[in-house]
Structures are given as C-alpha cells and as structure tokens.
Short mmCIF file of C-alpha atoms in Angstrom, two decimals:
data_model
loop_
_atom_site.label_atom_id
_atom_site.label_comp_id
_atom_site.label_asym_id
_atom_site.label_seq_id
_atom_site.Cartn_x
_atom_site.Cartn_y
_atom_site.Cartn_z
CA MET A 1 -140.16 -33.14 -42.38
CA THR A 2 -140.75 -34.47 -46.37
CA PHE A 3 -138.57 -37.02 -46.04
CA LEU A 4 -140.65 -39.16 -42.97
CA GLY A 5 -143.52 -39.96 -45.20
CA PRO A 6 -141.21 -41.69 -47.59
CA LEU A 7 -139.25 -43.29 -44.83
CA ALA A 8 -142.56 -44.40 -43.17
CA ASP A 9 -144.14 -46.02 -46.37
CA GLY A 10 -140.74 -47.76 -47.14
CA PHE A 11 -141.04 -49.30 -43.64
CA ALA A 12 -144.53 -50.22 -43.99
CA CYS A 13 -144.17 -51.71 -47.64
CA TYR A 14 -141.02 -53.77 -47.35
CA TYR A 15 -140.63 -54.20 -43.59
CA LYS A 16 -144.43 -54.27 -42.86
CA ILE A 17 -143.28 -52.08 -39.87
CA SER A 18 -145.47 -49.44 -38.74
CA LEU A 19 -143.98 -46.04 -37.48
CA LYS A 20 -145.52 -46.69 -33.78
CA SER A 21 -143.76 -50.10 -33.64
CA CYS A 22 -140.41 -48.34 -34.36
CA TYR A 23 -137.84 -46.91 -31.60
CA LEU A 24 -135.71 -43.75 -31.90
CA LEU A 25 -132.48 -43.30 -30.09
CA ALA A 26 -131.68 -39.67 -30.79
CA VAL A 27 -131.97 -37.00 -33.43
CA VAL A 28 -128.99 -34.57 -34.02
CA ALA A 29 -129.70 -31.17 -35.64
CA ASP A 30 -128.73 -27.62 -35.54
CA SER A 31 -130.90 -25.12 -33.62
CA PRO A 32 -133.09 -23.78 -36.43
CA GLN A 33 -133.60 -27.54 -37.75
CA ARG A 34 -134.28 -28.92 -34.27
CA ALA A 35 -137.13 -26.04 -33.99
CA HIS A 36 -138.46 -27.33 -37.51
CA LEU A 37 -138.44 -31.15 -36.58
CA ARG A 38 -140.31 -30.67 -33.20
CA ASN A 39 -142.52 -27.97 -34.65
CA VAL A 40 -141.74 -25.25 -32.01
CA LYS A 41 -140.58 -21.74 -32.09
CA GLN A 42 -137.01 -21.02 -32.73
CA PHE A 43 -134.05 -19.98 -30.58
CA ASN A 44 -134.76 -16.41 -31.01
CA SER A 45 -138.04 -16.47 -29.54
CA TYR A 46 -139.19 -15.89 -25.82
CA HIS A 47 -139.55 -19.58 -25.37
CA GLY A 48 -136.87 -20.74 -27.52
CA CYS A 49 -135.26 -23.34 -25.29
CA ASP A 50 -135.66 -26.66 -26.51
CA TRP A 51 -135.17 -28.37 -23.05
CA CYS A 52 -136.68 -25.96 -20.50
CA LEU A 53 -139.09 -23.14 -19.63
CA VAL A 54 -137.08 -20.49 -19.25
CA GLN A 55 -138.03 -17.42 -20.90
CA ALA A 56 -135.54 -14.94 -22.40
CA LYS A 57 -135.98 -11.01 -22.60
CA GLN A 58 -135.45 -9.12 -25.81
CA TYR A 59 -132.33 -6.91 -25.96
CA LYS A 60 -133.21 -3.99 -28.03
CA MET A 61 -130.12 -2.48 -28.81
CA VAL A 62 -128.59 -5.19 -30.89
CA ARG A 63 -132.18 -6.74 -31.41
CA SER A 64 -131.36 -10.20 -30.04
CA MET A 65 -132.78 -12.55 -27.27
CA VAL A 66 -130.97 -12.93 -24.15
CA TYR A 67 -130.88 -15.15 -21.10
CA SER A 68 -130.78 -14.39 -17.40
CA LEU A 69 -127.88 -16.84 -16.57
CA GLN A 70 -128.27 -16.38 -12.98
CA GLU A 71 -131.07 -18.97 -13.29
CA THR A 72 -129.39 -22.16 -12.74
CA ASN A 73 -132.31 -24.33 -11.19
CA LEU A 74 -134.24 -24.76 -14.38
CA ASN A 75 -137.99 -25.92 -14.94
CA LEU A 76 -137.47 -28.46 -17.30
CA ARG A 77 -139.78 -29.82 -20.24
CA THR A 78 -141.35 -33.30 -20.35
CA HIS A 79 -142.50 -35.32 -23.27
CA ASP A 80 -146.27 -35.58 -21.76
CA GLN A 81 -146.30 -31.73 -21.28
CA MET A 82 -145.55 -31.12 -24.68
CA LYS A 83 -147.41 -33.70 -26.29
CA GLU A 84 -150.54 -32.13 -24.49
CA ILE A 85 -149.76 -28.62 -25.21
CA ALA A 86 -149.17 -29.73 -29.05
CA SER A 87 -152.57 -31.51 -28.95
CA LYS A 88 -154.63 -28.36 -27.82
CA LYS A 89 -152.65 -26.09 -30.14
CA GLU A 90 -154.14 -28.29 -33.00
CA SER A 91 -157.54 -27.87 -31.92
CA ASP A 92 -156.99 -24.02 -30.56
CA LYS A 93 -154.26 -22.16 -32.24
CA LYS A 94 -154.83 -19.49 -29.55
CA TYR A 95 -154.17 -21.70 -26.52
CA GLU A 96 -151.87 -20.33 -24.15
CA PRO A 97 -149.43 -21.02 -22.25
CA SER A 98 -147.98 -22.85 -25.29
CA PHE A 99 -144.30 -22.40 -24.25
CA GLY A 100 -143.29 -22.04 -27.62
CA VAL A 101 -144.87 -24.94 -29.23
CA LYS A 102 -146.86 -24.59 -32.28
CA GLY A 103 -148.37 -28.37 -32.94
CA LEU A 104 -147.97 -31.67 -33.22
CA THR A 105 -145.30 -33.81 -35.28
CA CYS A 106 -144.50 -36.94 -36.49
CA PHE A 107 -142.10 -37.60 -33.85
CA TYR A 108 -144.85 -38.19 -31.59
CA ASN A 109 -145.80 -41.50 -33.46
CA PHE A 110 -142.43 -42.97 -32.55
CA HIS A 111 -141.19 -44.80 -29.56
CA PHE A 112 -139.71 -41.59 -28.74
CA ASP A 113 -139.00 -38.80 -25.83
CA ILE A 114 -139.27 -35.69 -27.98
CA VAL A 115 -137.41 -33.67 -25.10
CA LYS A 116 -134.46 -36.29 -24.13
CA GLY A 117 -134.16 -37.64 -27.57
CA PHE A 118 -132.91 -34.33 -29.41
CA SER A 119 -129.12 -33.84 -28.63
CA PRO A 120 -127.65 -30.20 -28.17
CA ASP A 121 -124.93 -30.92 -30.55
CA VAL A 122 -121.90 -30.15 -29.05
CA LEU A 123 -120.56 -28.74 -32.67
CA HIS A 124 -123.06 -25.90 -32.94
CA SER A 125 -123.70 -25.17 -29.37
CA VAL A 126 -120.11 -25.39 -28.15
CA TYR A 127 -117.48 -24.86 -30.59
CA LEU A 128 -119.25 -22.96 -33.19
CA GLY A 129 -121.38 -21.16 -30.46
CA VAL A 130 -119.80 -20.23 -27.14
CA THR A 131 -116.11 -20.90 -28.37
CA ARG A 132 -116.48 -18.89 -31.36
CA LEU A 133 -118.62 -16.19 -29.25
CA ILE A 134 -115.67 -15.74 -26.58
CA LEU A 135 -112.98 -16.02 -29.16
CA THR A 136 -114.62 -13.38 -31.58
CA SER A 137 -115.48 -11.02 -28.55
CA ILE A 138 -111.85 -10.78 -27.37
CA THR A 139 -110.32 -10.35 -30.28
CA ASP A 140 -112.93 -7.58 -31.85
CA SER A 141 -111.77 -3.95 -31.42
CA LYS A 142 -115.51 -2.69 -30.93
CA TYR A 143 -115.29 -4.03 -26.96
CA ASN A 144 -111.50 -2.30 -26.62
CA LYS A 145 -112.83 -0.68 -23.29
CA PHE A 146 -113.73 -4.16 -21.69
CA LYS A 147 -111.44 -6.22 -19.68
CA PHE A 148 -111.49 -9.16 -21.78
CA TYR A 149 -110.14 -7.48 -24.73
CA VAL A 150 -106.72 -8.69 -26.48
CA ASN A 151 -105.00 -5.62 -27.40
CA ALA A 152 -102.99 -5.37 -30.74
CA ARG A 153 -99.58 -6.17 -28.95
CA ASN A 154 -101.18 -9.38 -27.49
CA LYS A 155 -102.98 -10.32 -30.53
CA GLU A 156 -99.93 -10.62 -32.37
CA LYS A 157 -98.35 -13.02 -29.76
CA LEU A 158 -101.71 -14.78 -29.57
CA ASN A 159 -101.08 -15.38 -33.38
CA LYS A 160 -97.69 -15.96 -33.10
CA ARG A 161 -98.14 -18.79 -30.44
CA LEU A 162 -101.05 -20.40 -32.09
CA THR A 163 -99.30 -20.70 -35.52
CA SER A 164 -95.95 -22.04 -34.13
CA ILE A 165 -98.21 -25.14 -32.78
CA ARG A 166 -97.14 -28.27 -34.42
CA PRO A 167 -100.23 -30.79 -33.62
CA CYS A 168 -99.82 -34.71 -33.89
CA SER A 169 -101.13 -36.32 -36.73
CA LEU A 170 -104.30 -37.38 -35.58
CA ILE A 171 -105.13 -33.30 -35.68
CA SER A 172 -105.84 -32.82 -39.66
CA ARG A 173 -106.41 -28.90 -39.59
CA LYS A 174 -102.99 -26.94 -38.58
CA PRO A 175 -103.91 -23.92 -36.34
CA ARG A 176 -104.34 -20.88 -38.28
CA SER A 177 -104.28 -17.20 -37.15
CA THR A 178 -107.22 -15.22 -35.39
CA GLU A 179 -107.21 -12.99 -38.13
CA LEU A 180 -108.90 -15.16 -40.22
CA LEU A 181 -111.18 -16.37 -37.52
CA LYS A 182 -114.36 -15.97 -39.88
CA ASP A 183 -113.15 -18.98 -41.83
CA TRP A 184 -112.27 -21.45 -39.02
CA LYS A 185 -113.99 -24.69 -38.94
CA GLY A 186 -115.67 -26.27 -36.22
CA SER A 187 -112.41 -28.78 -35.77
CA GLU A 188 -110.34 -25.61 -35.32
CA PHE A 189 -112.66 -23.92 -32.39
CA GLN A 190 -112.59 -27.46 -30.77
CA ASN A 191 -108.78 -27.70 -30.97
CA PHE A 192 -108.67 -24.38 -29.46
CA LEU A 193 -110.92 -25.13 -26.40
CA LEU A 194 -109.57 -28.54 -25.50
CA TYR A 195 -105.99 -28.20 -26.34
CA TYR A 196 -104.63 -24.79 -27.42
CA SER A 197 -106.58 -22.24 -25.35
CA ALA A 198 -104.69 -22.74 -21.65
CA ILE A 199 -101.02 -22.37 -23.48
CA VAL A 200 -102.11 -19.74 -26.03
CA LEU A 201 -104.00 -17.32 -23.66
CA ASP A 202 -101.47 -17.33 -21.08
CA GLY A 203 -100.24 -14.13 -19.95
CA LEU A 204 -102.47 -12.30 -22.71
CA VAL A 205 -105.88 -12.15 -21.18
CA ASN A 206 -106.95 -11.22 -17.51
CA ASP A 207 -106.25 -14.15 -15.31
CA ASP A 208 -109.85 -14.25 -14.39
CA TYR A 209 -111.12 -14.72 -17.75
CA LEU A 210 -108.45 -17.27 -18.78
CA THR A 211 -109.63 -19.20 -15.72
CA HIS A 212 -113.21 -18.70 -16.56
CA PHE A 213 -112.53 -19.86 -20.15
CA LEU A 214 -110.78 -23.31 -18.76
CA LYS A 215 -113.91 -24.19 -16.65
CA LEU A 216 -115.53 -24.54 -20.04
CA SER A 217 -112.38 -26.24 -21.51
CA LYS A 218 -112.34 -29.08 -18.74
CA ALA A 219 -115.99 -29.59 -18.52
CA ILE A 220 -116.55 -30.27 -22.31
CA PHE A 221 -113.20 -32.69 -22.22
CA LEU A 222 -114.87 -34.25 -19.50
CA LEU A 223 -118.37 -34.84 -21.74
CA THR A 224 -116.06 -35.98 -24.55
CA ARG A 225 -114.49 -38.57 -23.24
CA GLU A 226 -115.12 -41.84 -24.79
CA ALA A 227 -116.50 -43.57 -21.74
CA ILE A 228 -117.74 -41.03 -18.71
CA ASP A 229 -119.15 -42.00 -15.45
CA LEU A 230 -121.85 -40.27 -13.35
CA ASP A 231 -119.31 -38.54 -11.35
CA SER A 232 -117.40 -36.89 -14.10
CA ILE A 233 -121.09 -35.85 -15.70
CA SER A 234 -121.82 -34.28 -12.25
CA LYS A 235 -118.46 -32.60 -12.19
CA ALA A 236 -118.52 -31.29 -15.37
CA GLU A 237 -122.06 -29.74 -14.59
CA LYS A 238 -120.58 -27.84 -11.45
CA LEU A 239 -118.42 -26.55 -13.74
CA LEU A 240 -120.51 -25.37 -16.50
CA LYS A 241 -122.82 -23.72 -14.10
CA ALA A 242 -120.08 -22.10 -12.50
CA PHE A 243 -118.70 -20.88 -16.01
CA ILE A 244 -122.53 -19.50 -16.94
CA PHE A 245 -122.64 -17.38 -13.45
CA ASP A 246 -119.48 -15.98 -14.15
CA PHE A 247 -120.34 -15.28 -17.53
CA TYR A 248 -123.00 -13.27 -16.32
CA ASN A 249 -120.51 -10.96 -14.33
CA LEU A 250 -117.48 -10.89 -16.77
CA TYR A 251 -119.51 -10.27 -20.40
CA PRO A 252 -122.06 -7.66 -21.16
CA CYS A 253 -125.62 -8.33 -21.29
CA HIS A 254 -125.87 -8.74 -24.99
CA LEU A 255 -123.50 -11.69 -25.17
CA HIS A 256 -125.69 -13.73 -22.95
CA ARG A 257 -127.15 -15.61 -25.70
CA TYR A 258 -128.79 -18.92 -26.24
CA ASN A 259 -125.70 -21.03 -26.93
CA VAL A 260 -124.66 -19.85 -23.30
CA HIS A 261 -127.53 -21.22 -22.04
CA ILE A 262 -127.95 -24.48 -23.15
CA LEU A 263 -124.60 -25.33 -21.74
CA LEU A 264 -126.99 -26.12 -18.66
CA HIS A 265 -128.50 -28.99 -20.40
CA LEU A 266 -124.99 -30.37 -21.70
CA GLY A 267 -124.82 -32.72 -18.48
CA ASN A 268 -128.52 -34.39 -18.69
CA ALA A 269 -127.80 -34.66 -22.61
CA ALA A 270 -124.64 -36.70 -21.52
CA ARG A 271 -127.07 -38.80 -19.19
CA TRP A 272 -129.65 -39.50 -21.58
CA LEU A 273 -127.59 -39.99 -24.90
CA GLY A 274 -124.00 -40.43 -23.62
CA PRO A 275 -120.94 -38.98 -24.48
CA LEU A 276 -121.32 -35.74 -26.13
CA GLN A 277 -119.50 -36.61 -29.27
CA ASN A 278 -121.30 -39.56 -29.97
CA HIS A 279 -124.40 -37.74 -30.85
CA SER A 280 -123.05 -34.53 -32.71
CA SER A 281 -123.44 -33.86 -35.96
CA ILE A 282 -119.46 -33.36 -36.63
CA VAL A 283 -119.40 -36.64 -38.76
CA MET A 284 -122.33 -35.89 -41.05
CA GLU A 285 -120.98 -32.38 -41.65
CA ASN A 286 -117.72 -34.21 -42.84
CA GLU A 287 -119.88 -36.24 -44.96
CA LEU A 288 -121.60 -33.32 -46.41
CA GLY A 289 -118.41 -32.16 -47.55
CA LEU A 290 -117.87 -35.60 -49.42
CA ILE A 291 -121.29 -34.90 -51.20
CA LYS A 292 -120.63 -31.64 -52.14
CA LYS A 293 -117.56 -32.52 -54.11
CA MET A 294 -119.50 -35.20 -55.92
CA ASN A 295 -121.96 -32.66 -57.30
CA LYS A 296 -119.87 -32.04 -60.90
CA ASN A 297 -122.75 -30.10 -62.45
CA GLN A 298 -123.19 -26.94 -61.00
CA ASN A 299 -125.98 -25.91 -62.60
CA ASN A 300 -127.53 -28.62 -62.09
CA PHE A 301 -128.32 -30.57 -58.81
CA ALA A 302 -128.83 -34.11 -59.84
CA ALA A 303 -130.01 -35.79 -56.50
CA GLN A 304 -130.14 -39.64 -57.91
CA GLU A 305 -126.54 -39.37 -59.16
CA ILE A 306 -125.01 -37.91 -56.02
CA VAL A 307 -126.99 -40.55 -53.82
CA GLU A 308 -125.55 -43.39 -56.45
CA LYS A 309 -122.15 -42.26 -56.10
CA TYR A 310 -122.31 -41.62 -52.36
CA LEU A 311 -123.35 -44.99 -51.61
CA LEU A 312 -120.81 -46.60 -54.21
CA HIS A 313 -118.15 -44.24 -52.02
CA VAL A 314 -119.52 -46.15 -48.83
CA SER A 315 -119.33 -49.54 -49.81
CA LEU A 316 -115.76 -49.59 -51.26
CA ARG A 317 -114.81 -47.80 -48.02
CA SER A 318 -116.43 -50.61 -45.96
CA TYR A 319 -115.21 -53.00 -48.23
CA LEU A 320 -111.45 -51.63 -47.70
CA TYR A 321 -111.45 -51.44 -44.40
CA SER A 322 -112.80 -55.24 -44.40
CA LEU A 323 -109.72 -56.07 -46.24
CA LYS A 324 -107.35 -54.99 -43.49
CA ARG A 325 -107.90 -58.47 -41.96
CA VAL A 326 -106.11 -60.22 -44.97
CA LYS A 327 -102.60 -60.31 -46.04
CA THR A 328 -103.15 -59.79 -49.59
CA ILE A 329 -105.84 -58.40 -51.93
CA PRO A 330 -107.29 -59.18 -55.25
CA ASP A 331 -105.48 -57.58 -58.40
CA GLN A 332 -108.26 -55.71 -59.56
CA VAL A 333 -108.37 -54.14 -55.93
CA GLU A 334 -104.64 -53.38 -56.06
CA HIS A 335 -105.50 -51.81 -59.74
CA PHE A 336 -108.09 -49.78 -58.33
CA LEU A 337 -106.03 -48.26 -55.28
CA GLN A 338 -103.67 -47.13 -58.12
CA GLU A 339 -106.29 -45.43 -60.11
CA ASN A 340 -108.06 -43.99 -57.07
CA SER A 341 -105.79 -42.51 -54.48
CA LYS A 342 -108.42 -41.43 -51.88
CA PHE A 343 -109.47 -44.84 -51.39
CA SER A 344 -105.65 -45.53 -51.23
CA ARG A 345 -105.57 -43.50 -48.31
CA VAL A 346 -108.29 -45.64 -46.38
CA TYR A 347 -105.68 -48.98 -47.23
CA LYS A 348 -102.62 -47.32 -46.41
CA THR A 349 -102.18 -48.15 -42.79
CA LYS A 350 -103.03 -51.80 -43.25
CA PHE A 351 -99.76 -53.06 -41.84
CA ALA A 352 -97.25 -51.40 -39.50
CA LYS A 353 -94.87 -49.17 -41.07
CA VAL A 354 -91.43 -47.82 -40.17
CA LYS A 355 -89.18 -45.20 -41.83
CA PRO A 356 -85.25 -46.76 -40.84
CA MET A 357 -82.40 -44.01 -40.45
CA LYS A 358 -79.55 -44.30 -42.94
CA SER A 359 -76.97 -43.29 -40.59
CA LEU A 360 -76.93 -42.32 -36.82
CA SER A 361 -74.19 -40.82 -34.36
CA LEU A 362 -75.34 -41.86 -30.90
CA PRO A 363 -74.20 -39.26 -28.16
CA ASN A 364 -72.07 -40.40 -25.52
CA ASN A 365 -75.10 -40.88 -22.77
CA GLU A 366 -77.20 -42.76 -24.92
CA THR A 367 -74.23 -45.06 -26.01
CA ASN A 368 -73.65 -45.74 -22.43
CA PHE A 369 -77.27 -46.49 -21.58
CA PHE A 370 -77.59 -49.03 -24.32
CA ASN A 371 -74.24 -50.88 -22.99
CA SER A 372 -75.47 -50.42 -19.14
CA LEU A 373 -78.53 -52.77 -20.88
CA SER A 374 -75.91 -54.84 -23.17
CA LEU A 375 -77.57 -54.45 -25.94
CA PRO A 376 -75.31 -54.41 -28.73
CA LEU A 377 -75.60 -51.48 -30.75
CA HIS A 378 -74.46 -53.31 -34.48
CA LYS A 379 -77.58 -55.43 -33.90
CA LEU A 380 -80.08 -52.42 -33.14
CA HIS A 381 -82.26 -50.96 -36.14
CA PHE A 382 -82.88 -47.37 -35.50
CA PHE A 383 -86.07 -45.77 -36.98
CA TYR A 384 -87.26 -42.07 -37.48
CA TRP A 385 -91.01 -43.22 -36.90
CA TYR A 386 -93.32 -45.91 -36.34
CA LYS A 387 -96.94 -45.98 -37.85
CA SER A 388 -99.80 -48.50 -36.98
CA GLU A 389 -103.46 -48.37 -37.99
CA ASN A 390 -104.10 -46.25 -35.14
CA PHE A 391 -101.06 -45.02 -33.55
CA THR A 392 -98.07 -42.90 -34.92
CA LEU A 393 -94.92 -42.16 -33.31
CA SER A 394 -91.90 -40.27 -34.39
CA THR A 395 -88.46 -39.49 -32.83
CA LEU A 396 -88.62 -35.51 -31.13
CA GLU A 397 -85.71 -35.17 -33.30
CA TYR A 398 -87.83 -36.17 -36.57
CA SER A 399 -90.71 -33.88 -35.31
CA GLU A 400 -88.94 -31.02 -35.14
CA LYS A 401 -88.17 -30.58 -38.71
CA ARG A 402 -92.06 -31.60 -39.52
CA LYS A 403 -95.06 -29.82 -39.42
CA THR A 404 -96.86 -32.35 -37.25
CA CYS A 405 -95.14 -33.47 -33.89
CA ASN A 406 -95.92 -37.03 -32.89
CA ALA A 407 -92.84 -37.32 -30.36
CA PHE A 408 -95.36 -37.47 -27.35
CA PHE A 409 -97.24 -40.12 -26.02
CA HIS A 410 -99.10 -40.92 -22.68
CA SER A 411 -98.82 -44.16 -20.77
CA GLU A 412 -99.87 -45.32 -17.28
CA GLY A 413 -100.64 -41.94 -16.31
CA ASN A 414 -97.47 -40.06 -17.32
CA PHE A 415 -96.17 -38.25 -20.32
CA PHE A 416 -92.92 -38.91 -22.06
CA VAL A 417 -91.50 -37.93 -25.41
CA CYS A 418 -89.71 -40.42 -27.85
CA ILE A 419 -86.13 -40.04 -28.29
CA ARG A 420 -85.18 -43.23 -29.96
CA LEU A 421 -87.26 -45.99 -31.90
CA PHE A 422 -85.10 -49.04 -32.39
CA LYS A 423 -85.83 -52.61 -33.49
CA TYR A 424 -84.12 -55.38 -31.04
CA GLN A 425 -84.95 -59.43 -31.76
CA SER A 426 -87.97 -58.34 -33.95
CA LYS A 427 -89.45 -55.97 -31.50
CA ILE A 428 -90.01 -52.22 -31.70
CA ASN A 429 -88.73 -50.51 -28.59
CA VAL A 430 -88.83 -46.98 -27.49
CA LEU A 431 -86.31 -45.09 -25.69
CA ALA A 432 -88.15 -42.26 -23.76
CA LYS A 433 -87.64 -39.24 -21.61
CA LYS A 434 -90.26 -39.06 -18.80
CA LEU A 435 -92.10 -35.43 -18.45
CA LEU A 436 -92.35 -33.68 -15.39
CA LEU A 437 -95.63 -31.73 -15.59
CA LYS A 438 -97.33 -29.37 -12.97
CA SER A 439 -101.03 -28.67 -13.32
CA HIS A 440 -102.10 -25.08 -12.60
CA PHE A 441 -105.79 -25.47 -13.94
CA PHE A 442 -107.76 -23.44 -11.40
#
C-alpha cells in the first residue's frame, strides 16, 4: 500500500490531478496481496472469498478452510456494502457482522468498484491453483485408495506420453515429467489444462474423472479466448458449476479449497473485465523474471539501478518493435544488436524468412498432383519452413526431426497438416492434407 502515497503525490504535483478524479479499471494480484490491498481478511479465514459472503469451515484434520461446493447460488458482495462495513469498522473495531472486512482502504478514494475491479487472476487461481491441486492429487501415493489415483504403471505411461509431445514454437516450455511437478511453472500447468490433458490422461484415469477435468479445460478455454461473447460466458459458467458440483462428489472434503470455490466467480470476472488472460498476472510474472536477472549484486538490492536498467530495456524493446515497419535500420542499431543478442531476438522476425531445400525427390503421387495442376517442377522452389512475425509453418517431414512441431494449422474451421511448402510466381504456397477429427469431449 505504501506505493500509492508517492503515486498520489506525483499525480497532484505534475498533473494537478487528485485521486478522486482518477478512474481505475482493474487491479491484478494474488490472493494474499488482494486481501492486503482491500484491507480484508485472507483467503484462509471464514469469510475469505473476495466476491461473495459464503462462509468457509475449518477442516481440523489438515488445518485448512474448506468450502461447501454444493452452494452455487451465492450472495455476492457489493461495493457500497463493503464501504459501509469498512467505515463502521474504522469507528468500532468490534462491529459485526464484518464479513471479513477490517477497515477502509485508499481504493475507496478512486472511481473504482472494489468488488468488480479486482481480478481472480487465472494464473494463480486456475493454473497454479486448481490444475496443480488435481495433478498433485492424482499422482500422489498418499491418495492410492481413491479412484482418481494414477498407479505407478499408468504414471509411467502418462510421463512417457507427456514428454513425447512436441509442441509448436508458440509454446516456449516443453512438457516435463510429473516427477518434476513441484518445479512446474504456471505456463506448464496452463498448457497441460488446455492442450495436453485430453490426450495424456485418456485411458489412464477413470472416465468420470477425465470427463470432469475436461469440463474445467473447456470452460477456461472459452474464457481465455481473445474475444468472447455473453453466450460463451454463460456456457463456461454452466461447465464450471457442473465441475464444482461434481468435485464435491469425486474428491475428499479437505480438497474443497478456496481456489476451487472461486471458479464460480470467473464468469462474472469475464463479464466485468473481459477475457481472463487480459487481466492476469502472467505478463507481470514474466517481467519479474527479467527484473530478477538485472540484480547483479546479490548482497545489495539496488532498487534505483534496477529501475533504470528496466526502463532502458523497455524503451529499447519498444524502439526495436517500431523499426519493424521500416526496411532499413541505422548502423548504430545494427552494431548494438550484434553486441546484445537478447535484443536481436526482438528484431529477428522483421521480415518473412524461409529455409530452402537443397535437394528433393518427390514421391510419384505428389509429382502427379503437380502435373495435374500444370505446375512445372523445375520452376518450383521448395522450403523446409516459413517464418513471419506471428506465424511459423514447417513441413511434416522437417518437424519429425525437431523438438517442436509447426506442421499443423487451422483454416476455415478445419485442421490441416503441411506436406510441402513451395514458391511459384513470387508466392508462397502450401500443399496440405486435411485432417478428419472426431470430437469426444463429453
């Protein structure tokens, strides 16, 4: 909270603006920090939910708070209600019922809804929360008496499937074994939930548990698309309510925790603030990793020096992105890029690039296909891959020998696999095979 004082003074000094004339759109924080910013009790208290008045119960066997997952029609908090209770708590610390509110916070001075404006943060609540909870439970031997447990033989198959996956270049982290589950990053849990789970878990866990997990997968997929409509939000809410209700019946009581409960509020968060990835801490967590690397002196945390380095880094990164619009760059910048490889990566995809084939012997069926289109083979230039700023496509033959696979693409509602990439009359063309996929979601 201490940063808001200097921020307010800066606005007042330089821009002649007071806090009361500022509009905040959203605040993103994990659960402990969210409670600190709102001046309320934490998630592990009886009224720990930030968006409703449901009361948790203490589960003494594991010393944790659990939620009744059968209550799906919740009494939601409101901004006016929170402010009224906070004002009364300031004058009377013993005022009840407080519903977890401890007092006023400076956020009441903004034009800001203290309930709707705080994001559940999909990174901590879903990926590092519910997804990690379920994965940890099904692979932990202390749950070997439960139906959801994956035995040693199936766990070995699961890890073999997982590590054999070769994702496309848009996914930076390659899948790792569940033996390293404690070291998994949020993006790895995200990839497992959205992309790998249906394939990896099929046949290794009970069908009821697989169907249950895929409900969460589809709901989060709907809520994290670039653009979502109200119908998608309603569909996701139904899936999440079904997931939570089934969670009550499928998993033991001490796993009915806070992160499972707040799945009920993700639909409203999407209505109030937009797609979940637009107000998550994923981007900020990535920047924290960059800031950590800038602290060269481990014994002395030089905040001012780190801030200057970070601002320089952001300015250079923005400048290099702007240079992508022009065909030439200054000699000084070229020299700088040669000296600093981390910045050259920003600029490397300025123009589309290809990797030509040195020699190629086409199968008879492909030769006949090109002849049927009256395309002279001696005028065709074949490539292994094609890269642009936001897109990479490679042939299946090339991808089979690499750790990543960029041979598959989606177009006009269908999936295709790239067989050949070739240039004819100054245009890049794709010879692809249509994939026939059968959906068996529920």
